[in-house]
Short mmCIF file of C-alpha atoms and ligand atoms in Angstrom, two decimals:
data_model
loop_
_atom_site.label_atom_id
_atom_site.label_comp_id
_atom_site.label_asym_id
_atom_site.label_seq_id
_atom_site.Cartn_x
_atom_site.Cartn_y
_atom_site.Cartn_z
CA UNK A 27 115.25 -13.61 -38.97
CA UNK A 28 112.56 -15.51 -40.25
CA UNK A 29 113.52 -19.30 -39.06
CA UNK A 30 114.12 -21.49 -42.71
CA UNK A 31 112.72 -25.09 -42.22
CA UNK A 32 112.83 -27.96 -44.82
CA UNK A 33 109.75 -27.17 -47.24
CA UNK A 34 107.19 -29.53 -46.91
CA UNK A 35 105.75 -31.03 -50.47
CA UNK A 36 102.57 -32.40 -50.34
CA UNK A 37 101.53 -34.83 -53.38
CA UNK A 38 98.64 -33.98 -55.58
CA UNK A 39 97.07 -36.52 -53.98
CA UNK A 40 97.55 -35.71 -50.34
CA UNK A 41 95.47 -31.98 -51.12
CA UNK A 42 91.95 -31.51 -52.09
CA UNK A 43 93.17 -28.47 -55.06
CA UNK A 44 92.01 -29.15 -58.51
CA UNK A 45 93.22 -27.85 -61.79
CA UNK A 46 89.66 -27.38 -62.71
CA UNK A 47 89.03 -24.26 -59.68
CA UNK A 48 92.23 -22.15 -60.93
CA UNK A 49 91.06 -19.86 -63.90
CA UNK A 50 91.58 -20.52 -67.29
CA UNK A 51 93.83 -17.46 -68.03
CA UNK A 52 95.85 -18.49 -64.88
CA UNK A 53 96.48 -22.21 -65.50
CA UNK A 54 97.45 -20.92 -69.37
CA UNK A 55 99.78 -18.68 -67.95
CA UNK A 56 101.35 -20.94 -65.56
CA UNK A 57 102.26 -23.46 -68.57
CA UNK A 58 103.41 -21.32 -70.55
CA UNK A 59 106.01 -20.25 -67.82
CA UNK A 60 106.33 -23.58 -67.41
CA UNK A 61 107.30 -25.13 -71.00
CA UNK A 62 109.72 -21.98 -70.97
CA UNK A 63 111.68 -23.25 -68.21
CA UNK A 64 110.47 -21.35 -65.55
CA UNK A 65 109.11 -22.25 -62.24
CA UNK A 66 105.60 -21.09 -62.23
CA UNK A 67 103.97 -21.12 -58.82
CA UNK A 68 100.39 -19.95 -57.57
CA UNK A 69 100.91 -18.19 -54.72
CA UNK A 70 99.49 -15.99 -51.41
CA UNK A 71 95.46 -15.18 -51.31
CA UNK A 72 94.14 -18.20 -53.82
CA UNK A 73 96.26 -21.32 -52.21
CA UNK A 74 94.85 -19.90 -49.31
CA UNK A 75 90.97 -19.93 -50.36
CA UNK A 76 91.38 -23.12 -52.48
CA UNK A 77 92.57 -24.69 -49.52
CA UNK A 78 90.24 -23.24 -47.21
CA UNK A 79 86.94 -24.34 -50.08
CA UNK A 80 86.59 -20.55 -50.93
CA UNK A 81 86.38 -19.29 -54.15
CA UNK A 82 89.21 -17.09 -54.18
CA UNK A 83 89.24 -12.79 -55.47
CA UNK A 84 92.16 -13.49 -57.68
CA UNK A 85 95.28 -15.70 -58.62
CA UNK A 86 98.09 -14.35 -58.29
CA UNK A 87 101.63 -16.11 -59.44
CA UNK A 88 105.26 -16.07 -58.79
CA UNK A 89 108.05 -17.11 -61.04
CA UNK A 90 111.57 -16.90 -61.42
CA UNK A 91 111.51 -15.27 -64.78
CA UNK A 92 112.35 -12.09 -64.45
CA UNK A 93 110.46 -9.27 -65.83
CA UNK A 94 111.59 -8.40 -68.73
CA UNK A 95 111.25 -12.32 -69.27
CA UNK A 96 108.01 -12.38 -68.76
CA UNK A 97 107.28 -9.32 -70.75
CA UNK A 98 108.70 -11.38 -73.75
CA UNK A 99 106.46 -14.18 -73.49
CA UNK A 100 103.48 -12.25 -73.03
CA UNK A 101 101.92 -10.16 -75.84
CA UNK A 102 99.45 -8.79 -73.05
CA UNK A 103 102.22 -7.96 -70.49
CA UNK A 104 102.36 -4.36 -68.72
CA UNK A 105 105.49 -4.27 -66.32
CA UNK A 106 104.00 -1.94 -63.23
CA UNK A 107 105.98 -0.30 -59.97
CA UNK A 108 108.87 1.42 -59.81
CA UNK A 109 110.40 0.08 -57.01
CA UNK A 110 109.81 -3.61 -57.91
CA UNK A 111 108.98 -4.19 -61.04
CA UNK A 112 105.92 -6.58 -60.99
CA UNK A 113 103.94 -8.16 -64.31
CA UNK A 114 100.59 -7.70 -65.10
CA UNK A 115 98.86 -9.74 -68.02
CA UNK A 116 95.87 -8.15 -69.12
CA UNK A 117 92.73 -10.35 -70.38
CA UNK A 118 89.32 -9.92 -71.44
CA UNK A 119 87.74 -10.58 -67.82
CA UNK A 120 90.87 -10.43 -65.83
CA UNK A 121 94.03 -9.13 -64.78
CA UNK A 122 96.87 -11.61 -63.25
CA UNK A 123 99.50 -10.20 -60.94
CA UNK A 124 102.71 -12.38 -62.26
CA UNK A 125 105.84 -11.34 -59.87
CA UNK A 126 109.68 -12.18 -59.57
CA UNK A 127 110.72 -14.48 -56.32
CA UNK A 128 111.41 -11.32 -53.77
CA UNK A 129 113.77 -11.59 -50.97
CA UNK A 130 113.03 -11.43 -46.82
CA UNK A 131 114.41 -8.22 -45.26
CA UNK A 132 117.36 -9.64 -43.45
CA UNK A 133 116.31 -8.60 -39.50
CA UNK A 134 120.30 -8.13 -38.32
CA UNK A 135 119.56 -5.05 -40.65
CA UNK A 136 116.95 -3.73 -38.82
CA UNK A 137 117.22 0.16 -38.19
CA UNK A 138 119.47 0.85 -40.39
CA UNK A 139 119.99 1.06 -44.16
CA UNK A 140 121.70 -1.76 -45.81
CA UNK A 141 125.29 -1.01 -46.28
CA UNK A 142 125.97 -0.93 -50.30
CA UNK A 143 129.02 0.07 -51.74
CA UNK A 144 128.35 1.57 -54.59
CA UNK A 145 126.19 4.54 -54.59
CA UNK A 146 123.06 2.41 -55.79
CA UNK A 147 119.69 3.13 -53.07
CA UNK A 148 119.63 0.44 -50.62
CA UNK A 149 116.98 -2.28 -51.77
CA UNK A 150 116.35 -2.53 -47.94
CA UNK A 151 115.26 -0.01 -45.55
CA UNK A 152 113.96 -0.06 -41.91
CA UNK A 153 113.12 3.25 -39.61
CA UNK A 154 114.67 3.07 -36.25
CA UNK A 155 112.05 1.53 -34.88
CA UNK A 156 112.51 -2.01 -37.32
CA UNK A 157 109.27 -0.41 -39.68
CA UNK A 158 110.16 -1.55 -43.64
CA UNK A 159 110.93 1.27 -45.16
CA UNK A 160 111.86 -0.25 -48.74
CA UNK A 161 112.00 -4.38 -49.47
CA UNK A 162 113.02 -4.59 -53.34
CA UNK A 163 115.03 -7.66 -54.39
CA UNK A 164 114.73 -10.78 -56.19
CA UNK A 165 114.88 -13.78 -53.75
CA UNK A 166 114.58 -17.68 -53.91
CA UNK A 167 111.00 -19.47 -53.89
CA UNK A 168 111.39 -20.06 -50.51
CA UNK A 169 112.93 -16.65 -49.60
CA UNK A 170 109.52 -15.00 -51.54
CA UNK A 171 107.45 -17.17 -49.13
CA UNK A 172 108.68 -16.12 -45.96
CA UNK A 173 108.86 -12.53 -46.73
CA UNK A 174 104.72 -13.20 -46.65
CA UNK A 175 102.78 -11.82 -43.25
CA UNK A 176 101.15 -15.11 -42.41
CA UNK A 177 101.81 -18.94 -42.63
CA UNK A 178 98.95 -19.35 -44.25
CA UNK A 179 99.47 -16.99 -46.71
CA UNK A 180 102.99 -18.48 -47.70
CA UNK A 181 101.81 -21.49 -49.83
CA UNK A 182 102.79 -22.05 -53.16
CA UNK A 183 100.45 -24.36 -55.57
CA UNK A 184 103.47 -25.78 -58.17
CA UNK A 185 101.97 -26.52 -61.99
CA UNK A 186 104.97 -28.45 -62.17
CA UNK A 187 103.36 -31.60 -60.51
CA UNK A 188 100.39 -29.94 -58.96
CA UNK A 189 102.18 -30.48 -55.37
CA UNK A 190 101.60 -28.09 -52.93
CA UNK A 191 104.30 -26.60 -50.99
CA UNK A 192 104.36 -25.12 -47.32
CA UNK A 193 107.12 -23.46 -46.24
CA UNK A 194 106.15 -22.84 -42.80
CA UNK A 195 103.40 -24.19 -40.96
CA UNK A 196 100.90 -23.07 -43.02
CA UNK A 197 99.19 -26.35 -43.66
CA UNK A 198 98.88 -27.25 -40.03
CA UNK A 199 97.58 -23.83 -39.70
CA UNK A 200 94.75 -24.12 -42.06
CA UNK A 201 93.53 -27.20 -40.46
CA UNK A 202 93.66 -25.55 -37.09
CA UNK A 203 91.76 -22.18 -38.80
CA UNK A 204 94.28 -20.15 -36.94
CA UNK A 205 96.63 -16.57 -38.22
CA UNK A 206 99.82 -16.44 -37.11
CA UNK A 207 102.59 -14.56 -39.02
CA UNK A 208 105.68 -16.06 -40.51
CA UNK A 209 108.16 -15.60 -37.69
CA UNK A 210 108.05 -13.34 -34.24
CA UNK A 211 105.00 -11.27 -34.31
CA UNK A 212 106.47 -8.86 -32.52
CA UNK A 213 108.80 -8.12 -35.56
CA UNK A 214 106.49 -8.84 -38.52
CA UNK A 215 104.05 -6.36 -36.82
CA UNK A 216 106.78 -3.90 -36.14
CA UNK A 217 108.30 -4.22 -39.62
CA UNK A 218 104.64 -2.86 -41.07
CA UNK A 219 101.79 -2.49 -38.71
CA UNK A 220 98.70 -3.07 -41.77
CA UNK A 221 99.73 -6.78 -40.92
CA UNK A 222 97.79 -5.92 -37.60
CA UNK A 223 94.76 -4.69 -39.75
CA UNK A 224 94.70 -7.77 -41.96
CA UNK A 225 95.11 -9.95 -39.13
CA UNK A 226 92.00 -8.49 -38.13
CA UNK A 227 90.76 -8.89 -41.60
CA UNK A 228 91.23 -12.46 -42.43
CA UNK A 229 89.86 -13.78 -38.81
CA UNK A 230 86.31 -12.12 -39.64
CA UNK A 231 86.31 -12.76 -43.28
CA UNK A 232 87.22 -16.60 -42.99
CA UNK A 233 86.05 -17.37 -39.54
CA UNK A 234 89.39 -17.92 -38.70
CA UNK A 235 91.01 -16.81 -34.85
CA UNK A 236 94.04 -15.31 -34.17
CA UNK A 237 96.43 -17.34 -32.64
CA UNK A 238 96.72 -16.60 -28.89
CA UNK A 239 100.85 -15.48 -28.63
CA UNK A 240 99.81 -13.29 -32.07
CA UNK A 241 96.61 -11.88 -30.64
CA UNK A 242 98.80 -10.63 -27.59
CA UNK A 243 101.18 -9.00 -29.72
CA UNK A 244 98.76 -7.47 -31.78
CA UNK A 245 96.58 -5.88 -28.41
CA UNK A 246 100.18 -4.39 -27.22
CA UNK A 247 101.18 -2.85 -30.63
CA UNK A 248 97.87 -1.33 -31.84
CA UNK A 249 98.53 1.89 -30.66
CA UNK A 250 101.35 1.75 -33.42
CA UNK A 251 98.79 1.53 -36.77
CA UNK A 252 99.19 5.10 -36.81
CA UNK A 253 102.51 4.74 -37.86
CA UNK A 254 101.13 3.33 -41.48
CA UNK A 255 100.51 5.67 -44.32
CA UNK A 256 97.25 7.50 -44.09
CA UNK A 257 96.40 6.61 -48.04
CA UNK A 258 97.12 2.93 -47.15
CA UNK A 259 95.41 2.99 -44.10
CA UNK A 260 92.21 4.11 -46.30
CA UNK A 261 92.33 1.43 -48.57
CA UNK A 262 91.88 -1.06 -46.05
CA UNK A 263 89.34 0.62 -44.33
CA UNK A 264 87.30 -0.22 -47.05
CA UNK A 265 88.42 -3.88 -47.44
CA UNK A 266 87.70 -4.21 -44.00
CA UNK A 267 84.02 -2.68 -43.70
CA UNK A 268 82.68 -3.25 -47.59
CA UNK A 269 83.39 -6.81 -47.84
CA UNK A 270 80.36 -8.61 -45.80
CA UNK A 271 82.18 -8.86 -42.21
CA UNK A 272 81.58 -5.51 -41.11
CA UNK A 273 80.20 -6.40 -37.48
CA UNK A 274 83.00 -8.79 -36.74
CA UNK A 275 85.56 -6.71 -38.25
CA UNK A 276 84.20 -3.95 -35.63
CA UNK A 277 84.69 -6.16 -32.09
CA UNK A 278 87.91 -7.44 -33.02
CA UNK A 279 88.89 -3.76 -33.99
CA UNK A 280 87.30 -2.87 -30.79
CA UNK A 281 88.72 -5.10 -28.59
CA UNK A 282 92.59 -5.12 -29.95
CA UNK A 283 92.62 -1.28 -29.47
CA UNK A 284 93.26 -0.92 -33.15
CA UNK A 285 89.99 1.20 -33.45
CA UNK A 286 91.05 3.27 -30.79
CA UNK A 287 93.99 3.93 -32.46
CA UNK A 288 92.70 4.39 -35.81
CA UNK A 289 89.51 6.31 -34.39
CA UNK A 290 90.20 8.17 -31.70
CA UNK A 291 86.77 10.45 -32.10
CA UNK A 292 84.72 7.55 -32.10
CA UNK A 293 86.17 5.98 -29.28
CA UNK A 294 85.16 8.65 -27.63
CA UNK A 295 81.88 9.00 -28.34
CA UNK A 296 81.40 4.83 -27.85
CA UNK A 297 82.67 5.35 -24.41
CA UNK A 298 80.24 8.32 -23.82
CA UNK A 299 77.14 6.42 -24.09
CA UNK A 300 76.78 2.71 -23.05
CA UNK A 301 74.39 2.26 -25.96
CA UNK A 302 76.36 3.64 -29.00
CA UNK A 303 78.17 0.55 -29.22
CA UNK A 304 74.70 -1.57 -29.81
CA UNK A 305 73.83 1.10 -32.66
CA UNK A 306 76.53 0.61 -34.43
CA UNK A 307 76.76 -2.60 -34.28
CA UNK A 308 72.79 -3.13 -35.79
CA UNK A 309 74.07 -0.56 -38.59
CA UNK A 310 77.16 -2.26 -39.39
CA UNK A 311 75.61 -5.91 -39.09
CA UNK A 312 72.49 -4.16 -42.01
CA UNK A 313 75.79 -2.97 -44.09
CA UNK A 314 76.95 -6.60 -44.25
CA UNK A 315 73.37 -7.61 -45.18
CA UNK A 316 73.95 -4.63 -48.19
CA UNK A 317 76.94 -6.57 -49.50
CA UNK A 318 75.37 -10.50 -49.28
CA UNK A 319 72.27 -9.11 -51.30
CA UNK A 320 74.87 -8.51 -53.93
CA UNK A 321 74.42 -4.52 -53.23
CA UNK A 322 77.77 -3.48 -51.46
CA UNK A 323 77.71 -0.27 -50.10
CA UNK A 324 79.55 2.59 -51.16
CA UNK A 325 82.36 4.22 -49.14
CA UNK A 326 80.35 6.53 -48.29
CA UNK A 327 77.37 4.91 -47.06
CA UNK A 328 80.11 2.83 -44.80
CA UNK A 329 81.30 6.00 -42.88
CA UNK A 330 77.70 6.92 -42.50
CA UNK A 331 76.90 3.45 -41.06
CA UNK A 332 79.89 3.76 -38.85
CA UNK A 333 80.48 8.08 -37.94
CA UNK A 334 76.85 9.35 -38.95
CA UNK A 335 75.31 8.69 -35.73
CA UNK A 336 78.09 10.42 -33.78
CA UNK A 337 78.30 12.94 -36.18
CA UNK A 338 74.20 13.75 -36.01
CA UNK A 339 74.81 13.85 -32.06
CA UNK A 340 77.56 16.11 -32.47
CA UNK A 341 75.14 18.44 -35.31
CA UNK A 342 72.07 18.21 -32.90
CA UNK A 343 74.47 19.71 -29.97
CA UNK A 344 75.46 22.75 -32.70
CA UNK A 345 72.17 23.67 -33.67
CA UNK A 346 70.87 23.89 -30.38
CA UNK A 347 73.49 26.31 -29.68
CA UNK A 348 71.66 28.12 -32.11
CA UNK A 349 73.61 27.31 -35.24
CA UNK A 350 71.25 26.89 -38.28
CA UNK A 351 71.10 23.15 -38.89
CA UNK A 352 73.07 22.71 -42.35
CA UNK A 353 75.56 25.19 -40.94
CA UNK A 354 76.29 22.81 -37.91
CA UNK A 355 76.33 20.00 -40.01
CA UNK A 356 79.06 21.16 -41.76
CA UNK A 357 81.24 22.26 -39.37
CA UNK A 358 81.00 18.93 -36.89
CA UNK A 359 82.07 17.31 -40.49
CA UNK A 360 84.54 19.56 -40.68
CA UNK A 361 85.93 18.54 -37.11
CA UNK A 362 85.67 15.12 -38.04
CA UNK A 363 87.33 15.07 -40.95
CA UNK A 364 90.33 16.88 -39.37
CA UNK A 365 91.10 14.38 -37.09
CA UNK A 366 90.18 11.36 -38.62
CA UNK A 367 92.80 12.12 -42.01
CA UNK A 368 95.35 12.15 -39.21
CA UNK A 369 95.50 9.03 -38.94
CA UNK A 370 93.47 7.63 -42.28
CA UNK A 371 92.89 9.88 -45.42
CA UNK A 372 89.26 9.65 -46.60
CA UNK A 373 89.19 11.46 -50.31
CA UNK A 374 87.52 14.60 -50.04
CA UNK A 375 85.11 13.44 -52.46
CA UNK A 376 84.15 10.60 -50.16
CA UNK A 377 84.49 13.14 -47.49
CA UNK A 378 81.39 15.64 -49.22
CA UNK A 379 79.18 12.23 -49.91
CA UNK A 380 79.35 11.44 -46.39
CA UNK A 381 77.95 15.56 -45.50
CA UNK A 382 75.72 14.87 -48.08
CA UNK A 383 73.79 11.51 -47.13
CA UNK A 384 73.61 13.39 -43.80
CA UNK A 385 72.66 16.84 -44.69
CA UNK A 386 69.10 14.85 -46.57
CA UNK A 387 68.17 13.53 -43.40
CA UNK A 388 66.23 16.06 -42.08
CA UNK A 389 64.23 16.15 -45.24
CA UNK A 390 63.84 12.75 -45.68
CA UNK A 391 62.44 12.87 -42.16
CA UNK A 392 60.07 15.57 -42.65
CA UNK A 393 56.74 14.17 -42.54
CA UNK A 394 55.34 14.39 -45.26
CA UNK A 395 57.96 15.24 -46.83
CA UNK A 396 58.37 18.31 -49.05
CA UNK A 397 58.60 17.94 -52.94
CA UNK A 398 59.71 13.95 -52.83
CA UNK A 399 60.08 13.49 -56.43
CA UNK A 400 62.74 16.30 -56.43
CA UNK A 401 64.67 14.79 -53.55
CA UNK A 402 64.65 11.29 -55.09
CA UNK A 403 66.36 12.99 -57.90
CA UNK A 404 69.41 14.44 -55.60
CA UNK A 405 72.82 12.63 -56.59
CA UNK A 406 73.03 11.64 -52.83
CA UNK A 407 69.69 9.88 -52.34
CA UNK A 408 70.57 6.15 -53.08
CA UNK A 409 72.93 6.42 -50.47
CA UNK A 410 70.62 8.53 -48.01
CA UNK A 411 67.84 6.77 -48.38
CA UNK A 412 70.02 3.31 -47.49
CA UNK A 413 71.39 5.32 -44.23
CA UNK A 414 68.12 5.71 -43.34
CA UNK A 415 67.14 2.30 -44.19
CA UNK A 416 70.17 1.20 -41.87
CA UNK A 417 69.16 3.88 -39.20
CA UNK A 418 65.66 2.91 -39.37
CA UNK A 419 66.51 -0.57 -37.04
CA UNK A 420 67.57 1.84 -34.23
CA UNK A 421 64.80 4.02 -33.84
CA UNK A 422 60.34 4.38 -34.30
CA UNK A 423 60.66 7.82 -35.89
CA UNK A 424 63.60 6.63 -38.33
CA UNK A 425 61.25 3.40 -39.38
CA UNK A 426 58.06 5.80 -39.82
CA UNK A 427 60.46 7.80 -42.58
CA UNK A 428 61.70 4.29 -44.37
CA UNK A 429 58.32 3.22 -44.14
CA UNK A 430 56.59 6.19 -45.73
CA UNK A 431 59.65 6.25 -48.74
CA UNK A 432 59.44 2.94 -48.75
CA UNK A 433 55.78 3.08 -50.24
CA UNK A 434 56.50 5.91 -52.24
CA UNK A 435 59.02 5.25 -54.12
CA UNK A 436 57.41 1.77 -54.85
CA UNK A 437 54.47 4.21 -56.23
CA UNK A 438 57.01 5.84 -57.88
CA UNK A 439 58.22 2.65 -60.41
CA UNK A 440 54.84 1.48 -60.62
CA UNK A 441 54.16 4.58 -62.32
CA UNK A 442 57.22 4.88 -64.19
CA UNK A 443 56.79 1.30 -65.48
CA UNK A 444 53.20 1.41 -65.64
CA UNK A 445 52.10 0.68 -69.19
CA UNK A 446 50.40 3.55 -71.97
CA UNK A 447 46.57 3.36 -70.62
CA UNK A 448 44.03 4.49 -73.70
CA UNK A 449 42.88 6.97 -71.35
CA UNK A 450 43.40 10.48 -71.91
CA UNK A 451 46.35 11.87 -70.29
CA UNK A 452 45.43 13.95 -66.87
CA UNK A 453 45.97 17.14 -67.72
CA UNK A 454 48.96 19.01 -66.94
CA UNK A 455 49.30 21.52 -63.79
CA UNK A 456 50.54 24.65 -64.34
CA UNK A 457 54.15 24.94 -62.92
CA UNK A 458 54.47 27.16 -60.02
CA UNK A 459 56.97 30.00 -60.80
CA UNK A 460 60.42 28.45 -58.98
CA UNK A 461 61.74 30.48 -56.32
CA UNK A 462 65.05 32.10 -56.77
CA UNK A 463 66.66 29.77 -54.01
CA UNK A 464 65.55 26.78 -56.54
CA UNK A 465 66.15 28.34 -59.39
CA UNK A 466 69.46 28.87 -57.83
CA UNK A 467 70.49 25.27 -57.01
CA UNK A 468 69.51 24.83 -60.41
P1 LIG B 526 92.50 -11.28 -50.52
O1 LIG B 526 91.73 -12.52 -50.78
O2 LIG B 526 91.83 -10.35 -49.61
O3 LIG B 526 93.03 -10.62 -51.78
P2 LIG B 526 95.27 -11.93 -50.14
O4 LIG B 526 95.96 -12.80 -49.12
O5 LIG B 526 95.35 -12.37 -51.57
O6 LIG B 526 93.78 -11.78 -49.68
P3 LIG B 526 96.50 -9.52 -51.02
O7 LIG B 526 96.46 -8.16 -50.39
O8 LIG B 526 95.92 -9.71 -52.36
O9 LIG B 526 95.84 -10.49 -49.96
O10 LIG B 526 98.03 -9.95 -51.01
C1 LIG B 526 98.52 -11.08 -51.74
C2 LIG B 526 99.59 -11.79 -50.91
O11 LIG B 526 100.68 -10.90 -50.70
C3 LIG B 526 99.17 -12.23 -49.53
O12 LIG B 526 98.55 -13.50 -49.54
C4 LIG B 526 100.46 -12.26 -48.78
O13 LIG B 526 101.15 -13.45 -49.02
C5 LIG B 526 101.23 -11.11 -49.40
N1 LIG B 526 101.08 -9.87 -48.63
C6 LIG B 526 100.13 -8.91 -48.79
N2 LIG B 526 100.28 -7.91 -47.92
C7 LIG B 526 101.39 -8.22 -47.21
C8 LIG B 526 102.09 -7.58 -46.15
N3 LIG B 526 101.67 -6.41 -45.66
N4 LIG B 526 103.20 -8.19 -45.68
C9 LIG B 526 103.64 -9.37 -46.17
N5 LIG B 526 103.01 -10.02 -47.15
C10 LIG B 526 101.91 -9.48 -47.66
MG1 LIG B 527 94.59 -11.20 -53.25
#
């Protein structure tokens, strides 16, 4: 069990957050829990960031209205989940995530289902080996902090007197820039392993380290991510590769043993060559360029950064087996994507983007390429032609190809943009009858 300690309040004056950073919509929303009677509390992510001089993704608030209370005070309320009914106020620009205090799972529970006497589903549930299963009830303030993965993710901002309050040691642990989760690590990682993964996250977002005891913990469990939820497991894929900290996302990934885990394939094929590592690393460290230019890269274009060049390895040994190039692609894609959804479930959508920034490689690297203009006008181009901008750091024959699109596509706008001229038009050439393969791709 998560140990309780006194909460510490610190006085608006003893903490550098101001009214002023919290949104508008927010700070309205807090009063009006507030003059209602209602404790009204910002909470997780934001305190965080505030705290930390980051500007933060979202504010997110707890109360102890319940929610069909706050569904009555709000005219732009939508009461979401099933399981635990959470509010969510709808503006213009923004939506706020408003939730009920929730309780810790009680650890003298672990493995087993809490005994209720009435035939009601338990509202906690752990496997046999301590994972949360289900964690649906209302709780205290406090109670809703420690339930939180890390200390300093437990802080509440209170609009009441604009104190701050740290249930744990999360202040201390700000100033020090370190993670550590609320309690034993070896339970909080047990009880859901994506703690592991945002660990990970938060240390090469923030700049922040893992705290020693945690960081041992977190090396002896990571062969247990694969006990998340593929779908899950997805979704933080991307927050961990599309938000700017690719590269340092990848060594800590690397040297936990989480990518292992989570990649087996890859793994592989890093330990195969002693400079795969150093390629991937350039790709993923141009990815996190992509997303500080204020262009993040799509899903897509991440897996490419990350699987394309074992996957073009893996083609190249196909097709000189004799299997027609496009054929080999797709089967090594095929391969991949069997294993990897093991463990996390790329959309098959994302999944045919990937075959298809790879499958326009060989054109794009023709030289001179055939019919340009009707390449640029493939769906998957964008994201092929920023592969092979990526690629293009890692090898003279990829840089030739960026090079030489590079300049034509710049030809390309200039003409597009390029003003009426008084001179005649140039005349028009005479299509060439289309083949029935074009015709056929339409
Ligand atoms: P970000 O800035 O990336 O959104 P965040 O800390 O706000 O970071 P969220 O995923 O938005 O992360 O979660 C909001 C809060 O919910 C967290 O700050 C944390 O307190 C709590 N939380 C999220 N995931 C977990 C988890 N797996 N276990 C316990 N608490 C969690
Ligand atoms: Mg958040």
């Amino acid at each position: 069990m998560v140990q309780t300690m006194q909460p510490r309040i610190i006085p608006r004056k003893e903490h550098s957050i101001s009214r002023k950073q919290v949104s508008p919509n927010a700070l309205r929303t807090l009063y009006r829990l507030h003059d209602n009677g209602f404790i009204a509390y910002l909470v997780g992510g934001c305190v965080r960031d505030l705290l930390l001089k980051r500007t933060p993704k979202d504010f997110d608030i707890a109360t102890d209205a319940a929610p069909g209370q706050i569904k009555r005070l709000f005219r732009n309320c939508r009461l979401v989940g099933r399981r635990f009914r959470l509010a969510h106020l709808h503006f213009q620009d923004e939506i706020l995530e408003v939730s009920t205090f929730r309780a810790a799972v009680p650890s003298n529970e672990a493995d087993t289902e809490e005994t209720d006497h009435n035939d009601r589903p338990p509202r906690h549930l752990k496997d046999e080996d301590g994972m949360v299963l289900r964690d649906n009830i209302f709780g205290t303030p406090e109670e809703d902090a420690l339930r939180r993965d890390f200390t300093i993710n437990a802080l509440a901002y209170n609009i009441a007197d604009a104190s701050v309050i740290d249930y744990s040691t999360g202040l201390s642990d700000i100033k020090q820039r370190l993670i550590r989760p609320i309690g034993d690590p070896l339970v909080r990682f047990t009880e859901d392993p994506v703690r592991m993964i945002r660990a990970v996250r938060f240390a090469a977002s923030h700049n922040l380290v893992i705290e020693p005891a945690t960081w041992e913990t977190l090396c002896e469990l990571s062969s247990t991510i694969s006990r998340a939820a593929p779908a899950r497991l997805y979704e933080e894929m991307l927050k961990l590769f599309l938000l700017g900290s690719a590269r340092p996302v990848f060594t800590l990934l690397d040297t936990s043993g989480l990518l292992a885990a989570l990649f087996p394939g890859l793994s592989r094929w890093l330990d195969g060559n002693g400079d795969n590592r150093a390629v991937l690393h350039t790709n993923l460290e141009c990815l996190d360029r992509l997303c500080r230019s204020g262009l993040p890269p799509s899903p897509a274009l991440f897996l490419a950064a990350l699987f394309g060049p074992g996957l073009e390895e893996e083609t190249l040994a196909r097709h000189r087996d004799g299997i027609p190039h496009l054929q080999a692609l797709h089967a090594a894609c095929a391969v991949f994507m069997e294993e990897f959804c093991k463990t996390v479930c790329i959309p098959g959508r994302v999944g045919g983007q990937l075959r298809g920034i790879l499958a326009l490689q060989p054109s794009l690297h023709r030289m001179p390429p055939r019919r340009p203009t009707s390449l640029v006008g493939r769906p998957d181009f964008t994201d092929a032609m920023s592969y092979l901008c990526l690629i293009a750091k890692t090898g003279a024959e990829n840089r030739t190809a960026r090079e030489w699109w590079e300049a034509f596509l710049e030809t390309l706008s200039a003409s597009v943009s390029a003003p009426p001229t008084d001179e005649a038009p140039a005349k028009r050439r005479r299509k060439r009858p289309r083949r029935p393969a074009e015709a056929a791709a339409g």
